Amino acid sequence: MGVEEQRAGEFYVERDVMNELCLDKLARRRTHSTRPLLKERVKDALRCSVPKLKRSVLSFIPILSWLPRYSVRQDALGDLISGISVGIMHLPMGLAYALLASVPPVYGLYTSFYPVLMYCIFGTSRHISIGTFAVTSIMIGTTTERLAPNSNFMTLNGTNGTQVLDVVARDALRVQIAASTTFLSGIFLFLLGMIRFGFVVTFLSDPLVRGYMTGAGIQVVLSQLPSLFGIRVGRFSGPLSQVYLLMDICRHLPETNIAAVVVTLVALAVLIAVKELNIYFEKKMPVPVPIELITIIVATVISYYCKLHSLYNVAVIGQIPKGLKPPSSPDVSLWGSIVGDAFAVGIVGYAVNISLGKIFGQKHGYTVDSNQEMVAVGLCNIVGGFFQCHVVAASPPRTLLQDSTGGKTQVVGMISSVLVLIFILQLGTLFEELPKAVLACIVLVNLRGLFMQFKDIPELWKSNKFDLLVWLVTLVCTILLNLDLGLAASIGFSMLSVIFRTQLPRYSILGHVPGTELYLDTETYEEAKEIPGITIFRSSTTMYYTNAQLYLDALQEKSGIDIGMLLMKKKKRDTEEKRKDEIEKNKAKKEAKKNGVNGRLPNNTVHPDDKRDEEKGSPDLKLNQTAIALVDRPINGQMSSTGREGEMGRSSVNNTHTIILDLSTANFADTATVKTLKNIFLNYRKIDIDIYLTGCQVCVVEQLSSAGFFSESIPKSCLFTTIHDAVLHSLRLHGASDVPIIYEYALDLTCTTKM
């Protein structure tokens, strides 16, 4: 054995043909695992030391690691500008998204304050902006409206007998529901993060998340239409609630408030125009124009002096209490009704967080810890639950603003929180006359990024139609089944799509590329030619219990050998011959008895039983070679029947004597796999076809061994390191005397790697 260096770009390898036993001996397979025992790992995990304690504290409270090393000269100015810009954006978003959550606007400001400070302490991303987010807000709004509908708070007016809505009692209960949902969601995320369960977000594929957020964006639009038209509609929950809402909106359109429509059109025109200018002049302006803040200021002034509420009945946000509320414990009695909603909204918020965090982490060259992010978001929601906040998530518009204005650390969040605090303590009451239609316009304009995701449809159509199907199904389920059931149905469908893909792998017959050791798909590569007598079969996915039978069927179809029919005919032929032997034997006995001769027929003919003994040299080989009779396989690999010969078509090429199964794509072997492979070995050997396995990973070999796959009838020597090893072994075994036992080839590489 050896590696002999040639000129640059070419290497020559000479080694023995190697099966699994030879490989174990050559590479000196370990007889024991190098991984520490479970007992040692537990001891190490429980062992406490000062450095380990320090690492644990710094990983749990990341601010302790980055704040002492904060560079005032390099980061302070960028963080200050970014913090002011993000804080200004928090104000209108907090007010607007509180309406999505069906709570008074001031609670949106609380959500933009307390959780932001918590994330500064426990978060690992330097660039995402935590706070109110449209999707999580509408999910909370769905829960609050389901448990506290308007119909539960209608009281009779003693004067005229009409029904009056008790807004104060309704809002108080909805705030309590939102806070309890937020608190329970935080507990879920915190506990999952502590047990290192951050990988749960991997079950939410990118097409699923984007389709879900687009569907949630459509729900947000539908929920804001009543404010845009100045009408009052009913509240609906459960499946098809958005359909009922749209029908109710259409029913009340004749009641449209013209003044509210005018406010809507003007606000939309201003917001869209200035935002487009911000995008167009993005590189020329140090910070974008804070058009949302300017709009709410101007709209409040116009509404106050024109008396839009009293004269034209335009809905305004109403009283905004000054100051902060004391913390209060969440209502535990509500948990049974909100547990599913809390888990769903928590996972969605975390998925948005980790997605944005990893994007900006890769952009700026640092790592975002998925488990610590889950802990951080959980703590944000736990603390927010005590202060009547609703579930938080990273907002893409604010995060992009924070990055584009020079923000480099979470000091940005501290500065923005100071601005929000000033607004809550001193300036909130000035905006009581702000029309709700303006806030609805701000919500719609900031959904631009979500609706740009409709561009995914043509892109996914070109790249991956399965992902497109997941995207569309998620969108439809989210709209029709509502956000909680829609998410569950979408995850279920996404899982089923993965399973379904394993049901449709690509099965290939491999051929040898002359002058190399490569074996490629004969349907894809013209130079890949099949070796006479050898069939090399490969599946593009792992064989397991859901596709094991499909694997077996494809092997028969591609190889052109119907093993079931051959075994049945062999059994039938054996039975027929046995019956004929019995008839001949009985006939011979009768003749012998009649002639009075024992053991000899007339003319010294040998007894049929003795004659059969003389022919027992290789009866199975003769019979099976006659019965196999391969059929021609067209280019697509399908079997073709070309007449009958012994009720089976005969091949125009050499009879198959070896089938090589390439298992290089397998990453595990379950009981169905083991059973299928055993049946392949045993059944094909009955018709004198050798079976070899190649390319098995170590974990697959170990699982096969543990399952008792290897035995005297299936030795471990049937496993080969590469396809070429198995081919050389087969050719030499079946009479190709010119095939050397040494594995030799020389490759002319395009690179300059030397071996």
XYZ file of N, CA and C in Angstrom, residues 438-625:
564
model
N -55.321 57.146 12.031
C -53.905 57.438 11.781
C -53.036 56.286 12.278
N -53.365 55.780 13.452
C -52.609 54.633 13.962
C -52.786 53.420 13.054
N -53.986 53.223 12.522
C -54.215 52.117 11.590
C -53.373 52.290 10.333
N -53.246 53.526 9.858
C -52.401 53.784 8.679
C -50.938 53.478 8.972
N -50.483 53.843 10.176
C -49.096 53.546 10.552
C -48.861 52.038 10.564
N -49.842 51.285 11.089
C -49.729 49.822 11.105
C -49.623 49.282 9.680
N -50.495 49.747 8.786
C -50.516 49.224 7.420
C -49.236 49.549 6.675
N -48.755 50.769 6.824
C -47.542 51.167 6.091
C -46.333 50.357 6.558
N -46.285 50.022 7.847
C -45.154 49.256 8.362
C -45.268 47.765 8.074
N -46.362 47.348 7.432
C -46.478 45.961 6.985
C -45.894 45.749 5.598
N -45.314 46.770 5.043
C -44.769 46.677 3.685
C -43.800 45.511 3.553
N -42.933 45.327 4.566
C -41.958 44.238 4.500
C -42.608 42.864 4.470
N -43.720 42.716 5.227
C -44.407 41.425 5.224
C -45.016 41.125 3.862
N -45.612 42.121 3.243
C -46.274 41.881 1.965
C -45.278 41.768 0.811
N -44.047 42.235 1.026
C -43.009 42.006 0.017
C -42.655 40.527 -0.086
N -43.061 39.759 0.941
C -42.782 38.320 0.928
C -43.615 37.576 -0.105
N -44.593 38.222 -0.709
C -45.301 37.592 -1.812
C -44.368 37.339 -2.995
N -43.236 38.022 -3.019
C -42.233 37.756 -4.055
C -41.620 36.373 -3.901
N -41.832 35.757 -2.727
C -41.317 34.399 -2.535
C -41.967 33.417 -3.496
N -43.197 33.698 -3.927
C -43.942 32.728 -4.737
C -43.232 32.422 -6.051
N -42.886 33.418 -6.876
C -42.168 33.074 -8.121
C -40.786 32.498 -7.875
N -40.119 32.962 -6.801
C -38.782 32.436 -6.516
C -38.839 30.968 -6.102
N -39.793 30.640 -5.235
C -39.919 29.247 -4.805
C -40.431 28.357 -5.931
N -41.234 28.907 -6.831
C -41.693 28.127 -7.975
C -40.514 27.661 -8.820
N -39.501 28.519 -8.921
C -38.318 28.167 -9.710
C -37.373 27.250 -8.939
N -37.259 27.468 -7.640
C -36.231 26.761 -6.875
C -36.728 25.475 -6.225
N -37.881 25.522 -5.540
C -38.341 24.337 -4.809
C -39.852 24.393 -4.647
N -40.540 23.554 -5.384
C -42.008 23.573 -5.362
C -42.572 23.001 -4.068
N -41.833 22.129 -3.389
C -42.289 21.644 -2.093
C -42.335 22.788 -1.078
N -41.284 23.620 -1.058
C -41.276 24.761 -0.156
C -42.365 25.760 -0.527
N -42.634 25.910 -1.806
C -43.732 26.782 -2.229
C -45.062 26.257 -1.705
N -45.246 24.941 -1.758
C -46.486 24.354 -1.256
C -46.633 24.600 0.243
N -45.533 24.457 0.992
C -45.565 24.737 2.432
C -45.926 26.206 2.666
N -45.335 27.100 1.882
C -45.603 28.545 2.014
C -47.086 28.831 1.785
N -47.645 28.289 0.716
C -49.044 28.574 0.372
C -50.011 27.946 1.370
N -49.745 26.694 1.771
C -50.623 26.035 2.739
C -50.597 26.782 4.073
N -49.407 27.230 4.487
C -49.301 27.999 5.723
C -50.094 29.299 5.630
N -49.994 29.975 4.501
C -50.735 31.221 4.295
C -52.242 30.974 4.402
N -52.729 29.964 3.709
C -54.167 29.677 3.706
C -54.641 29.241 5.090
N -53.876 28.365 5.749
C -54.267 27.895 7.084
C -54.290 29.046 8.084
N -53.316 29.943 7.981
C -53.261 31.070 8.908
C -54.472 31.974 8.750
N -54.893 32.196 7.510
C -56.031 33.079 7.259
C -57.341 32.407 7.647
N -57.504 31.154 7.268
C -58.796 30.487 7.463
C -58.968 29.903 8.862
N -57.905 29.364 9.442
C -58.016 28.680 10.731
C -57.643 29.555 11.911
N -57.276 30.774 11.649
C -56.806 31.718 12.655
C -55.356 31.386 13.027
N -54.768 32.243 13.873
C -53.321 32.185 14.068
C -52.870 30.974 14.879
N -53.635 30.558 15.876
C -53.192 29.448 16.714
C -53.349 28.109 15.999
N -54.562 27.818 15.516
C -54.771 26.572 14.784
C -54.005 26.572 13.463
N -53.877 27.742 12.856
C -53.133 27.832 11.595
C -51.685 27.455 11.772
N -51.070 27.881 12.877
C -49.671 27.526 13.132
C -49.528 26.023 13.342
N -50.425 25.431 14.142
C -50.355 23.986 14.382
C -50.545 23.203 13.085
N -51.534 23.604 12.284
C -51.775 22.906 11.013
C -50.599 23.070 10.065
N -49.978 24.234 10.067
C -48.844 24.482 9.170
C -47.637 23.640 9.555
N -47.371 23.545 10.864
C -46.250 22.712 11.316
C -46.510 21.252 10.966
N -47.751 20.804 11.173
C -48.091 19.430 10.813
C -47.906 19.163 9.334
N -48.353 20.095 8.505
C -48.194 19.901 7.066
C -46.726 19.934 6.661
N -45.954 20.809 7.290
C -44.521 20.871 6.978
C -43.832 19.554 7.307
N -44.186 18.957 8.457
C -43.624 17.650 8.824
C -44.038 16.580 7.809
N -45.309 16.598 7.434
C -45.782 15.615 6.466
C -45.087 15.781 5.119
N -44.782 17.014 4.752
C -44.101 17.230 3.469
C -42.707 16.623 3.481
N -42.040 16.687 4.649
C -40.713 16.061 4.751
C -40.836 14.549 4.599
N -41.830 13.969 5.283
C -42.042 12.526 5.163
C -42.408 12.162 3.732
N -43.249 12.986 3.113
C -43.684 12.703 1.749
C -42.508 12.745 0.775
N -41.563 13.648 1.040
C -40.393 13.718 0.154
C -39.568 12.445 0.216
N -39.525 11.833 1.403
C -38.780 10.576 1.504
C -39.490 9.454 0.773
N -40.783 9.645 0.474
C -41.510 8.644 -0.292
C -41.236 8.767 -1.788
N -40.635 9.854 -2.195
C -40.372 10.079 -3.616
C -38.893 10.358 -3.867
N -38.013 9.479 -3.423
C -36.596 9.705 -3.705
C -36.275 9.367 -5.155
N -35.069 9.654 -5.534
C -34.611 9.292 -6.871
C -33.805 8.003 -6.769
N -34.278 6.982 -7.445
C -33.569 5.705 -7.485
C -32.758 5.639 -8.769
N -31.515 5.213 -8.647
C -30.611 5.251 -9.794
C -29.863 3.943 -9.951
N -29.595 3.624 -11.207
C -28.638 2.565 -11.548
C -27.345 3.257 -11.931
N -26.263 2.878 -11.250
C -24.979 3.540 -11.467
C -24.142 2.765 -12.468
N -23.369 3.535 -13.240
C -22.455 2.941 -14.202
C -21.048 3.475 -14.005
N -20.087 2.745 -14.522
C -18.682 3.102 -14.351
C -18.253 4.104 -15.411
N -17.553 5.142 -14.975
C -16.971 6.118 -15.904
C -15.574 5.630 -16.262
N -15.329 5.290 -17.527
C -14.038 4.713 -17.918
C -12.861 5.593 -17.505
N -11.815 4.934 -17.022
C -10.597 5.637 -16.639
C -10.630 6.226 -15.253
N -11.718 6.015 -14.519
C -11.829 6.548 -13.160
C -12.386 5.458 -12.250
N -12.486 5.790 -10.962
C -13.151 4.904 -10.011
C -14.550 5.405 -9.698
N -15.056 6.307 -10.538
C -16.347 6.930 -10.290
C -17.483 6.076 -10.846
N -18.602 6.096 -10.123
C -19.819 5.415 -10.557
C -20.965 6.423 -10.468
N -21.552 6.728 -11.612
C -22.550 7.787 -11.711
C -23.844 7.253 -12.307
N -24.891 8.048 -12.179
C -26.210 7.683 -12.675
C -26.175 7.542 -14.200
N -26.584 6.381 -14.680
C -26.518 6.135 -16.128
C -27.530 6.978 -16.897
N -28.583 7.423 -16.242
C -29.567 8.246 -16.925
C -29.111 9.690 -17.061
N -28.185 10.105 -16.198
C -27.717 11.495 -16.207
C -26.433 11.654 -17.001
N -25.548 10.671 -16.950
C -24.235 10.779 -17.584
C -24.108 9.755 -18.708
N -23.801 10.236 -19.886
C -23.703 9.359 -21.047
C -22.513 8.414 -20.949
N -21.413 8.868 -20.356
C -20.205 8.047 -20.285
C -20.272 6.986 -19.183
N -21.267 7.075 -18.318
C -21.409 6.073 -17.267
C -22.045 4.817 -17.863
N -21.291 3.736 -17.909
C -21.746 2.495 -18.535
C -21.882 1.394 -17.485
N -22.949 0.625 -17.608
C -23.138 -0.503 -16.703
C -22.113 -1.593 -16.972
N -21.696 -2.249 -15.915
C -20.757 -3.362 -16.027
C -21.567 -4.632 -16.220
N -21.308 -5.409 -17.266
C -22.081 -6.634 -17.515
C -22.080 -7.554 -16.300
N -23.262 -7.972 -15.908
C -23.411 -8.893 -14.789
C -23.506 -8.226 -13.437
N -23.274 -6.915 -13.370
C -23.289 -6.210 -12.082
C -24.295 -5.066 -12.150
N -25.189 -5.020 -11.190
C -26.155 -3.927 -11.065
C -25.843 -3.144 -9.802
N -25.635 -1.844 -9.951
C -25.306 -0.969 -8.815
C -26.498 -0.047 -8.587
N -27.094 -0.137 -7.408
C -28.361 0.545 -7.123
C -28.172 1.545 -5.995
N -28.745 2.739 -6.170
C -28.628 3.793 -5.151
C -29.959 4.521 -4.992
N -30.294 4.864 -3.739
C -31.445 5.714 -3.427
C -30.927 7.061 -2.933
N -31.643 8.128 -3.255
C -31.186 9.467 -2.877
C -31.516 9.816 -1.433
N -32.199 8.938 -0.712
C -32.549 9.228 0.672
C -32.368 7.992 1.529
N -32.460 8.179 2.829
C -32.337 7.071 3.768
C -33.520 6.116 3.630
N -33.232 4.836 3.672
C -34.304 3.845 3.701
C -34.737 3.650 5.156
N -36.031 3.792 5.417
C -36.576 3.524 6.744
C -37.997 3.011 6.584
N -38.728 2.909 7.690
C -39.964 2.120 7.666
C -41.010 2.643 6.687
N -41.023 3.946 6.390
C -42.064 4.466 5.504
C -41.771 4.221 4.027
N -40.510 3.990 3.684
C -40.194 3.802 2.261
C -39.425 2.519 1.980
N -39.366 1.607 2.968
C -38.606 0.367 2.775
C -39.200 -0.470 1.642
N -40.521 -0.575 1.605
C -41.149 -1.353 0.537
C -40.951 -0.683 -0.819
N -40.986 0.647 -0.829
C -40.736 1.376 -2.081
C -39.314 1.119 -2.573
N -38.365 1.038 -1.637
C -36.978 0.737 -1.993
C -36.884 -0.630 -2.658
N -37.555 -1.595 -2.062
C -37.527 -2.946 -2.609
C -38.171 -2.997 -3.991
N -39.303 -2.320 -4.153
C -39.978 -2.290 -5.454
C -39.114 -1.622 -6.511
N -38.458 -0.520 -6.122
C -37.610 0.188 -7.080
C -36.407 -0.655 -7.480
N -35.856 -1.417 -6.535
C -34.731 -2.298 -6.851
C -35.135 -3.329 -7.894
N -36.304 -3.911 -7.724
C -36.771 -4.898 -8.701
C -37.026 -4.245 -10.059
N -37.611 -3.049 -10.031
C -37.938 -2.379 -11.284
C -36.682 -1.951 -12.030
N -35.743 -1.375 -11.305
C -34.533 -0.873 -11.959
C -33.629 -2.008 -12.430
N -33.535 -3.073 -11.629
C -32.645 -4.182 -12.004
C -33.276 -5.086 -13.055
N -34.606 -5.031 -13.194
C -35.283 -5.901 -14.150
C -35.457 -7.312 -13.655
N -35.277 -7.523 -12.345
C -35.398 -8.861 -11.765
C -36.587 -8.869 -10.826
N -37.651 -9.530 -11.233
C -38.836 -9.649 -10.384
C -38.630 -10.824 -9.445
N -38.092 -10.512 -8.271
C -37.686 -11.569 -7.356
C -38.874 -12.401 -6.897
N -40.014 -11.762 -6.705
C -41.191 -12.507 -6.261
C -41.635 -13.526 -7.277
N -41.664 -13.129 -8.535
C -42.087 -14.041 -9.590
C -41.086 -15.176 -9.759
N -39.797 -14.839 -9.694
C -38.773 -15.875 -9.857
C -38.845 -16.913 -8.736
N -39.013 -16.432 -7.500
C -39.108 -17.371 -6.386
C -40.359 -18.231 -6.488
N -41.436 -17.605 -6.942
C -42.679 -18.358 -7.095
C -42.528 -19.423 -8.172
N -41.908 -19.056 -9.300
C -41.712 -20.030 -10.375
C -40.744 -21.119 -9.950
N -39.715 -20.743 -9.199
C -38.770 -21.744 -8.718
C -39.468 -22.738 -7.784
N -40.293 -22.200 -6.897
C -41.026 -23.066 -5.983
C -41.992 -23.966 -6.745
N -42.661 -23.386 -7.734
C -43.605 -24.159 -8.536
C -42.878 -25.247 -9.309
N -41.706 -24.897 -9.855
C -40.935 -25.863 -10.617
C -40.419 -26.982 -9.723
N -39.962 -26.609 -8.528
C -39.491 -27.625 -7.584
C -40.623 -28.562 -7.181
N -41.804 -27.972 -6.951
C -42.960 -28.799 -6.590
C -43.341 -29.741 -7.725
N -43.300 -29.221 -8.953
C -43.644 -30.038 -10.117
C -42.646 -31.184 -10.288
N -41.368 -30.881 -10.129
C -40.350 -31.919 -10.281
C -40.459 -32.957 -9.157
N -40.791 -32.482 -7.965
C -40.957 -33.419 -6.864
C -42.127 -34.361 -7.125
N -43.208 -33.774 -7.680
C -44.368 -34.597 -8.009
C -44.026 -35.613 -9.088
N -43.265 -35.174 -10.112
C -42.853 -36.099 -11.178
C -41.956 -37.193 -10.625
N -41.072 -36.812 -9.704
C -40.192 -37.808 -9.097
C -40.992 -38.862 -8.335
N -42.013 -38.397 -7.627
C -42.849 -39.338 -6.889
C -43.564 -40.295 -7.847
N -44.060 -39.719 -8.951
C -44.745 -40.565 -9.945
C -43.773 -41.585 -10.519
N -42.563 -41.123 -10.901
C -41.553 -42.030 -11.461
C -41.154 -43.090 -10.443
N -41.033 -42.671 -9.202
C -40.631 -43.609 -8.163
C -41.688 -44.697 -7.959
N -42.951 -44.247 -7.896
C -44.040 -45.222 -7.740
C -44.126 -46.149 -8.947
N -43.939 -45.553 -10.117
C -43.991 -46.356 -11.338
C -42.864 -47.381 -11.351
N -41.667 -46.940 -10.906
C -40.519 -47.848 -10.882
C -40.742 -48.993 -9.903
N -41.333 -48.662 -8.781
C -41.605 -49.714 -7.804
C -42.584 -50.736 -8.342
N -43.598 -50.219 -9.026
C -44.577 -51.140 -9.605
C -43.925 -52.028 -10.648
N -43.062 -51.473 -11.497
C -42.371 -52.260 -12.516
C -41.458 -53.292 -11.873
N -40.759 -52.856 -10.814
C -39.848 -53.789 -10.142
C -40.611 -54.933 -9.492
N -41.730 -54.590 -8.887
C -42.539 -55.626 -8.254
C -43.117 -56.582 -9.278
N -43.507 -55.989 -10.421
C -44.099 -56.799 -11.483
C -43.060 -57.727 -12.087
N -41.829 -57.232 -12.275
C -40.772 -58.026 -12.912
C -39.990 -58.847 -11.891
N -40.264 -58.559 -10.624
C -39.549 -59.329 -9.594
C -38.122 -58.907 -9.447
N -37.788 -57.686 -9.798
C -36.402 -57.194 -9.720
C -36.384 -56.050 -8.735
N -35.461 -56.052 -7.789
C -35.351 -54.979 -6.801
C -34.200 -54.048 -7.158
N -34.519 -52.780 -7.236
C -33.472 -51.783 -7.468
C -33.060 -51.626 -8.877
N -33.501 -52.494 -9.853
C -33.104 -52.342 -11.250
C -34.319 -52.403 -12.130
N -34.341 -51.525 -13.119
C -35.370 -51.548 -14.127
C -34.909 -52.429 -15.268
N -35.806 -52.742 -16.158
C -35.393 -53.555 -17.305
C -34.279 -52.882 -18.069
N -33.449 -53.727 -18.750
C -32.308 -53.241 -19.545
C -31.259 -52.557 -18.681
N -31.222 -52.924 -17.364
C -30.218 -52.365 -16.453
C -30.279 -50.835 -16.334
N -31.488 -50.304 -16.419
C -31.650 -48.851 -16.291
C -31.515 -48.455 -14.836
N -30.810 -47.370 -14.632
C -30.605 -46.902 -13.247
C -31.910 -46.365 -12.702
N -32.145 -46.580 -11.445
C -33.361 -46.076 -10.786
C -33.364 -44.541 -10.829
N -34.534 -43.944 -11.042
C -34.597 -42.476 -11.131
C -34.021 -41.773 -9.917
N -34.196 -42.337 -8.712
C -33.651 -41.691 -7.523
C -32.139 -41.639 -7.572
N -31.515 -42.772 -8.051
C -30.057 -42.801 -8.139
C -29.560 -41.836 -9.190
N -30.322 -41.709 -10.261
C -29.908 -40.797 -11.330
C -29.916 -39.357 -10.844
N -30.925 -39.030 -10.021
C -30.978 -37.671 -9.509
C -29.807 -37.378 -8.603
N -29.354 -38.411 -7.874
C -28.200 -38.203 -7.007
C -26.965 -37.858 -7.820
N -26.846 -38.440 -9.011
C -25.683 -38.168 -9.842
C -25.724 -36.757 -10.430
N -26.902 -36.202 -10.486
C -27.021 -34.881 -11.108
C -27.053 -33.764 -10.074
N -26.720 -34.068 -8.837
C -26.844 -33.060 -7.789
C -25.623 -32.158 -7.690
N -24.837 -32.091 -8.739
C -23.644 -31.252 -8.679
C -23.983 -29.810 -8.432
N -24.789 -29.225 -9.290
C -25.195 -27.824 -9.119
C -26.571 -27.609 -9.706
N -27.598 -28.303 -9.157
C -28.938 -28.172 -9.735
C -29.485 -26.770 -9.567
N -29.229 -26.146 -8.408
C -29.794 -24.816 -8.171
C -29.245 -23.819 -9.169
N -27.959 -23.908 -9.424
C -27.344 -22.979 -10.365
C -27.962 -23.122 -11.733
N -28.151 -24.399 -12.185
C -28.738 -24.610 -13.508
C -30.143 -24.043 -13.563
N -30.920 -24.401 -12.553
C -32.317 -23.972 -12.583
C -32.428 -22.465 -12.516
N -31.628 -21.874 -11.630
C -31.763 -20.445 -11.451
C -31.235 -19.664 -12.639
N -30.174 -20.107 -13.249
C -29.669 -19.408 -14.425
C -30.698 -19.451 -15.541
